[in-house]
Amino acid sequence: MAGLRAPRRPIFAANWKMNLLRDEAESFCNDLRGALGSPEADVVIFPAAPLLDSVARSIEGLSVMVGGQDVHHESEGAFTGDVSAPQLLDAGCVWALCGHSERRRDHAETDSLVGAKARAALDHGLLPMICLGETQSQRKAGETMDTLSRQLHAVLDAIESSLDEEGEPRFALAYEPVWAIGTGATATPALAQEAHDFLRTRLAERLGTRRASQVRILYGGSAKPGNVAELIAEPDIDGFLVGGASLDSVSFRAIIHNSAAAG
Ligand code: 13P
């Protein structure tokens, strides 16, 4: 894995969404065993909630982290079907996805709710991975940057006061253009870089240049072994949040390998 960029350590994250059963998840983790070495990168798996415990056990001894695909903004209570930050921690999670576009779309999650979820994650010691991105119609209407700006500021409003002044930022962003998710239509490197650069510039305005330069911004949306090298060559793309191509350990490993080779 030599050659991956400094100072931001890349993240390769598998968002399995509502896929895989326990046996499949365990064999995926076994396939990573011995194959990853000690990558100069963070590797995170986001399994569906019922798989968290078995994935957390299966990755013991591997330099791989586990995360929840969603987190409730309250720490406990009468919220049928939801999962709290303390429960995710208890299951061995380090990360929590917040604001994935499928949750914004299917569960009517608003910008302020996403902010509250990220805040809950942070307050309980989880690292939120905050997803943002424009829809096809927003891009066509020239509203991409306004959308990203609105989504980012809502989250920063919620979490800024709980961020440390010193040390590495305890959150990451994932730019996931909605039109690229599950469609095979990956953003071009230039287009993705433009969005990442925009997000980092907005981060710098809020958090200062030093802290903004430490925040890892992942790209997500039809990332696959064949396109990650050219994407990660862009200066502000710090890894990938992978859906479909993360369900198969061979292609997920190829994503990590091909990115490292390009670094
Ligand atoms: P695909 O890689 O399947 O496009 O999904 C991306 C995604 O939504 C990751 O969170």
Tab-separated table of C-alpha atoms and ligand atoms in Angstrom:
chain	number	residue	atom	x	y	z
A	1	MET	CA	0.000	0.000	0.000
A	2	ALA	CA	3.018	2.254	-0.257
A	3	GLY	CA	2.479	5.538	-1.895
A	4	LEU	CA	-0.934	6.462	-0.595
A	5	ARG	CA	-1.025	10.152	0.013
A	6	ALA	CA	-0.080	11.967	3.168
A	7	PRO	CA	-1.202	13.630	5.287
A	8	ARG	CA	-4.778	12.458	4.843
A	9	ARG	CA	-5.037	8.728	5.370
A	10	PRO	CA	-7.471	7.365	2.782
A	11	ILE	CA	-10.628	5.529	3.773
A	12	PHE	CA	-12.103	2.621	1.830
A	13	ALA	CA	-15.622	2.007	3.051
A	14	ALA	CA	-18.031	-0.754	2.079
A	15	ASN	CA	-21.685	0.238	2.395
A	16	TRP	CA	-23.461	-3.084	2.069
A	17	LYS	CA	-26.912	-1.476	2.337
A	18	MET	CA	-29.662	-4.134	2.751
A	19	ASN	CA	-27.559	-6.960	1.346
A	20	LEU	CA	-25.789	-10.121	2.514
A	21	LEU	CA	-26.600	-12.756	5.093
A	22	ARG	CA	-24.399	-13.720	8.004
A	23	ASP	CA	-22.519	-16.515	6.225
A	24	GLU	CA	-21.775	-14.260	3.279
A	25	ALA	CA	-20.629	-11.451	5.549
A	26	GLU	CA	-18.341	-13.778	7.471
A	27	SER	CA	-16.771	-15.207	4.351
A	28	PHE	CA	-16.226	-11.662	3.021
A	29	CYS	CA	-14.309	-10.837	6.208
A	30	ASN	CA	-12.316	-14.067	5.958
A	31	ASP	CA	-11.360	-13.123	2.411
A	32	LEU	CA	-9.899	-9.870	3.734
A	33	ARG	CA	-7.795	-11.794	6.234
A	34	GLY	CA	-4.252	-11.985	4.943
A	35	ALA	CA	-5.137	-9.935	1.904
A	36	LEU	CA	-5.017	-6.472	3.419
A	37	GLY	CA	-1.718	-6.528	5.284
A	38	SER	CA	-1.373	-3.264	7.196
A	39	PRO	CA	-2.706	-0.856	4.662
A	40	GLU	CA	-1.785	2.784	4.883
A	41	ALA	CA	-5.488	3.393	4.809
A	42	ASP	CA	-8.580	2.926	6.914
A	43	VAL	CA	-10.981	0.193	5.871
A	44	VAL	CA	-14.552	0.341	7.154
A	45	ILE	CA	-17.473	-2.025	6.627
A	46	PHE	CA	-21.035	-0.771	7.059
A	47	PRO	CA	-23.230	-3.890	7.320
A	48	ALA	CA	-26.969	-3.994	7.941
A	49	ALA	CA	-27.733	-3.796	11.675
A	50	PRO	CA	-28.400	-7.539	12.238
A	51	LEU	CA	-24.913	-8.322	10.870
A	52	LEU	CA	-22.996	-5.839	13.001
A	53	ASP	CA	-22.133	-8.232	15.775
A	54	SER	CA	-20.923	-11.055	13.542
A	55	VAL	CA	-18.928	-8.678	11.322
A	56	ALA	CA	-17.343	-7.068	14.391
A	57	ARG	CA	-16.278	-10.536	15.551
A	58	SER	CA	-15.114	-11.615	12.101
A	59	ILE	CA	-12.786	-8.642	11.679
A	60	GLU	CA	-11.038	-9.130	15.023
A	61	GLY	CA	-7.307	-8.942	14.440
A	62	LEU	CA	-7.766	-7.216	11.082
A	63	SER	CA	-7.105	-3.531	10.546
A	64	VAL	CA	-10.738	-3.053	9.592
A	65	MET	CA	-13.427	-1.032	11.359
A	66	VAL	CA	-17.163	-1.519	11.416
A	67	GLY	CA	-19.889	1.098	11.285
A	68	GLY	CA	-23.661	1.478	11.397
A	69	GLN	CA	-25.566	2.493	8.259
A	70	ASP	CA	-27.676	4.904	10.280
A	71	VAL	CA	-27.921	6.203	13.830
A	72	HIS	CA	-30.849	7.665	15.734
A	73	HIS	CA	-30.491	11.174	17.127
A	74	GLU	CA	-31.759	10.108	20.571
A	75	SER	CA	-29.706	7.790	22.738
A	76	GLU	CA	-32.625	5.550	23.753
A	77	GLY	CA	-36.399	5.371	23.799
A	78	ALA	CA	-39.552	4.327	21.991
A	79	PHE	CA	-38.279	4.450	18.399
A	80	THR	CA	-39.257	1.163	16.818
A	81	GLY	CA	-36.818	-0.093	14.239
A	82	ASP	CA	-34.125	2.465	14.975
A	83	VAL	CA	-30.630	1.981	16.380
A	84	SER	CA	-28.919	4.309	18.846
A	85	ALA	CA	-25.316	5.447	19.027
A	86	PRO	CA	-24.718	3.583	22.329
A	87	GLN	CA	-26.086	0.397	20.721
A	88	LEU	CA	-23.745	0.819	17.749
A	89	LEU	CA	-20.800	1.318	20.086
A	90	ASP	CA	-21.859	-1.709	22.089
A	91	ALA	CA	-21.869	-3.770	18.866
A	92	GLY	CA	-18.283	-2.757	18.163
A	93	CYS	CA	-18.857	0.126	15.776
A	94	VAL	CA	-16.391	2.954	15.304
A	95	TRP	CA	-18.259	4.827	12.556
A	96	ALA	CA	-21.863	5.751	11.726
A	97	LEU	CA	-23.160	6.795	8.322
A	98	CYS	CA	-25.359	9.877	8.521
A	99	GLY	CA	-27.536	11.326	5.795
A	100	HIS	CA	-27.116	8.742	3.076
A	101	SER	CA	-29.267	9.850	0.129
A	102	GLU	CA	-31.320	6.660	0.365
A	103	ARG	CA	-32.274	7.640	3.916
A	104	ARG	CA	-32.942	11.231	2.924
A	105	ARG	CA	-35.157	9.944	0.072
A	106	ASP	CA	-36.873	6.922	1.650
A	107	HIS	CA	-37.125	8.123	5.239
A	108	ALA	CA	-37.617	11.832	4.625
A	109	GLU	CA	-34.476	12.731	6.542
A	110	THR	CA	-34.010	16.494	6.547
A	111	ASP	CA	-30.733	18.401	6.719
A	112	SER	CA	-31.338	19.265	10.358
A	113	LEU	CA	-32.151	15.654	11.277
A	114	VAL	CA	-28.932	14.544	9.595
A	115	GLY	CA	-27.115	17.138	11.680
A	116	ALA	CA	-28.750	15.828	14.863
A	117	LYS	CA	-27.718	12.282	13.987
A	118	ALA	CA	-24.118	13.326	13.364
A	119	ARG	CA	-24.142	15.184	16.674
A	120	ALA	CA	-25.503	12.126	18.516
A	121	ALA	CA	-22.813	9.954	16.960
A	122	LEU	CA	-20.053	12.353	17.994
A	123	ASP	CA	-21.403	12.869	21.491
A	124	HIS	CA	-21.292	9.116	22.093
A	125	GLY	CA	-17.805	8.671	20.673
A	126	LEU	CA	-18.665	7.421	17.195
A	127	LEU	CA	-17.170	8.985	14.079
A	128	PRO	CA	-19.908	10.236	11.756
A	129	MET	CA	-19.386	9.753	8.032
A	130	ILE	CA	-21.700	12.386	6.644
A	131	CYS	CA	-23.100	11.869	3.148
A	132	LEU	CA	-24.008	14.734	0.874
A	133	GLY	CA	-24.798	15.066	-2.797
A	134	GLU	CA	-27.071	16.561	-5.379
A	135	THR	CA	-29.805	14.863	-7.397
A	136	GLN	CA	-29.849	14.786	-11.165
A	137	SER	CA	-32.473	17.513	-11.319
A	138	GLN	CA	-30.527	19.722	-8.917
A	139	ARG	CA	-27.424	19.347	-11.098
A	140	LYS	CA	-29.398	20.089	-14.258
A	141	ALA	CA	-30.861	23.183	-12.630
A	142	GLY	CA	-27.393	24.454	-11.680
A	143	GLU	CA	-28.115	23.933	-7.977
A	144	THR	CA	-25.287	21.517	-7.145
A	145	MET	CA	-23.147	23.860	-5.073
A	146	ASP	CA	-26.135	25.415	-3.300
A	147	THR	CA	-27.314	21.927	-2.349
A	148	LEU	CA	-23.904	20.866	-1.055
A	149	SER	CA	-23.520	24.110	0.822
A	150	ARG	CA	-26.923	23.786	2.496
A	151	GLN	CA	-26.313	20.151	3.483
A	152	LEU	CA	-22.830	20.874	4.821
A	153	HIS	CA	-23.755	23.971	6.815
A	154	ALA	CA	-26.710	22.197	8.450
A	155	VAL	CA	-24.387	19.473	9.700
A	156	LEU	CA	-21.678	21.886	10.805
A	157	ASP	CA	-24.270	23.947	12.686
A	158	ALA	CA	-25.094	20.805	14.653
A	159	ILE	CA	-21.601	19.434	15.288
A	160	GLU	CA	-19.241	22.398	15.329
A	161	SER	CA	-19.495	23.010	19.054
A	162	SER	CA	-18.615	19.412	19.857
A	163	LEU	CA	-15.531	19.286	17.625
A	164	ASP	CA	-12.127	19.491	19.279
A	165	GLU	CA	-9.925	22.426	18.410
A	166	GLU	CA	-6.890	20.176	18.349
A	167	GLY	CA	-6.342	16.713	16.989
A	168	GLU	CA	-7.756	15.104	13.898
A	169	PRO	CA	-11.325	15.985	12.985
A	170	ARG	CA	-13.634	13.262	14.293
A	171	PHE	CA	-15.802	13.093	11.208
A	172	ALA	CA	-15.540	12.470	7.476
A	173	LEU	CA	-17.629	13.581	4.509
A	174	ALA	CA	-18.772	11.437	1.619
A	175	TYR	CA	-19.704	13.246	-1.587
A	176	GLU	CA	-22.220	10.986	-3.265
A	177	PRO	CA	-23.948	12.526	-6.282
A	178	VAL	CA	-27.353	10.839	-6.222
A	179	TRP	CA	-27.388	10.365	-9.996
A	180	ALA	CA	-24.201	8.277	-9.761
A	181	ILE	CA	-25.415	5.880	-7.069
A	182	GLY	CA	-26.106	2.412	-8.400
A	183	THR	CA	-26.349	3.708	-11.956
A	184	GLY	CA	-22.895	2.935	-13.333
A	185	ALA	CA	-22.633	6.640	-14.194
A	186	THR	CA	-19.595	7.635	-12.165
A	187	ALA	CA	-18.748	11.302	-11.811
A	188	THR	CA	-15.724	12.249	-13.888
A	189	PRO	CA	-12.620	12.924	-11.817
A	190	ALA	CA	-12.819	16.624	-12.688
A	191	LEU	CA	-16.453	16.896	-11.677
A	192	ALA	CA	-15.890	15.027	-8.406
A	193	GLN	CA	-12.791	17.101	-7.635
A	194	GLU	CA	-14.776	20.296	-8.207
A	195	ALA	CA	-17.329	19.213	-5.605
A	196	HIS	CA	-14.681	18.018	-3.131
A	197	ASP	CA	-12.729	21.241	-3.515
A	198	PHE	CA	-15.920	23.222	-2.969
A	199	LEU	CA	-16.673	21.266	0.212
A	200	ARG	CA	-13.138	21.709	1.549
A	201	THR	CA	-13.256	25.428	0.864
A	202	ARG	CA	-16.542	25.725	2.766
A	203	LEU	CA	-15.035	23.644	5.592
A	204	ALA	CA	-12.080	26.025	5.740
A	205	GLU	CA	-14.416	29.002	6.096
A	206	ARG	CA	-16.075	27.374	9.092
A	207	LEU	CA	-13.265	25.429	10.752
A	208	GLY	CA	-10.083	27.100	9.512
A	209	THR	CA	-7.671	25.914	6.870
A	210	ARG	CA	-5.690	23.532	9.061
A	211	ARG	CA	-8.690	21.560	10.244
A	212	ALA	CA	-10.325	21.611	6.804
A	213	SER	CA	-7.169	20.158	5.300
A	214	GLN	CA	-7.417	17.215	7.706
A	215	VAL	CA	-11.018	16.250	6.938
A	216	ARG	CA	-11.255	13.213	4.699
A	217	ILE	CA	-13.750	13.574	1.859
A	218	LEU	CA	-14.718	10.293	0.219
A	219	TYR	CA	-16.318	9.886	-3.175
A	220	GLY	CA	-19.275	7.529	-3.624
A	221	GLY	CA	-21.336	6.650	-6.679
A	222	SER	CA	-20.532	3.665	-8.916
A	223	ALA	CA	-16.947	3.501	-7.649
A	224	LYS	CA	-15.373	0.306	-8.971
A	225	PRO	CA	-11.951	-1.242	-9.547
A	226	GLY	CA	-11.724	0.277	-13.024
A	227	ASN	CA	-12.323	3.909	-12.098
A	228	VAL	CA	-10.853	4.477	-8.622
A	229	ALA	CA	-7.268	5.110	-9.747
A	230	GLU	CA	-8.149	8.186	-11.769
A	231	LEU	CA	-10.499	9.464	-9.069
A	232	ILE	CA	-8.067	9.114	-6.175
A	233	ALA	CA	-5.408	10.877	-8.217
A	234	GLU	CA	-7.423	14.069	-7.623
A	235	PRO	CA	-6.023	16.107	-4.735
A	236	ASP	CA	-9.211	16.290	-2.649
A	237	ILE	CA	-10.524	12.740	-3.096
A	238	ASP	CA	-9.517	10.800	-0.003
A	239	GLY	CA	-11.090	7.407	-0.552
A	240	PHE	CA	-14.373	5.791	-1.492
A	241	LEU	CA	-17.741	4.880	-0.041
A	242	VAL	CA	-18.622	1.881	-2.172
A	243	GLY	CA	-22.026	0.264	-2.606
A	244	GLY	CA	-22.481	-2.429	-5.267
A	245	ALA	CA	-18.786	-3.129	-5.846
A	246	SER	CA	-18.249	-3.651	-2.111
A	247	LEU	CA	-20.483	-6.723	-1.942
A	248	ASP	CA	-17.816	-8.906	-3.463
A	249	SER	CA	-14.543	-9.146	-1.542
A	250	VAL	CA	-12.542	-9.509	-4.751
A	251	SER	CA	-13.754	-6.232	-6.206
A	252	PHE	CA	-13.553	-4.417	-2.851
A	253	ARG	CA	-9.953	-5.556	-2.460
A	254	ALA	CA	-9.248	-4.489	-6.032
A	255	ILE	CA	-10.596	-1.025	-5.238
A	256	ILE	CA	-8.141	-0.734	-2.345
A	257	HIS	CA	-5.283	-2.188	-4.351
A	258	ASN	CA	-5.855	-0.095	-7.476
A	259	SER	CA	-6.151	3.087	-5.407
A	260	ALA	CA	-2.902	2.333	-3.613
A	261	ALA	CA	-1.144	1.652	-6.874
A	262	ALA	CA	-2.258	5.081	-8.102
A	263	GLY	CA	-1.286	6.924	-4.918
B	1	13P	P1	-22.886	2.341	-5.565
B	1	13P	O1	-21.392	2.149	-5.371
B	1	13P	O2	-23.631	1.054	-5.710
B	1	13P	O3	-23.165	3.329	-6.649
B	1	13P	O4	-23.438	2.996	-4.203
B	1	13P	C1	-22.795	4.102	-3.681
B	1	13P	C2	-23.340	4.361	-2.338
B	1	13P	O5	-24.491	4.716	-2.180
B	1	13P	C3	-22.445	4.137	-1.198
B	1	13P	O6	-22.988	4.656	-0.030
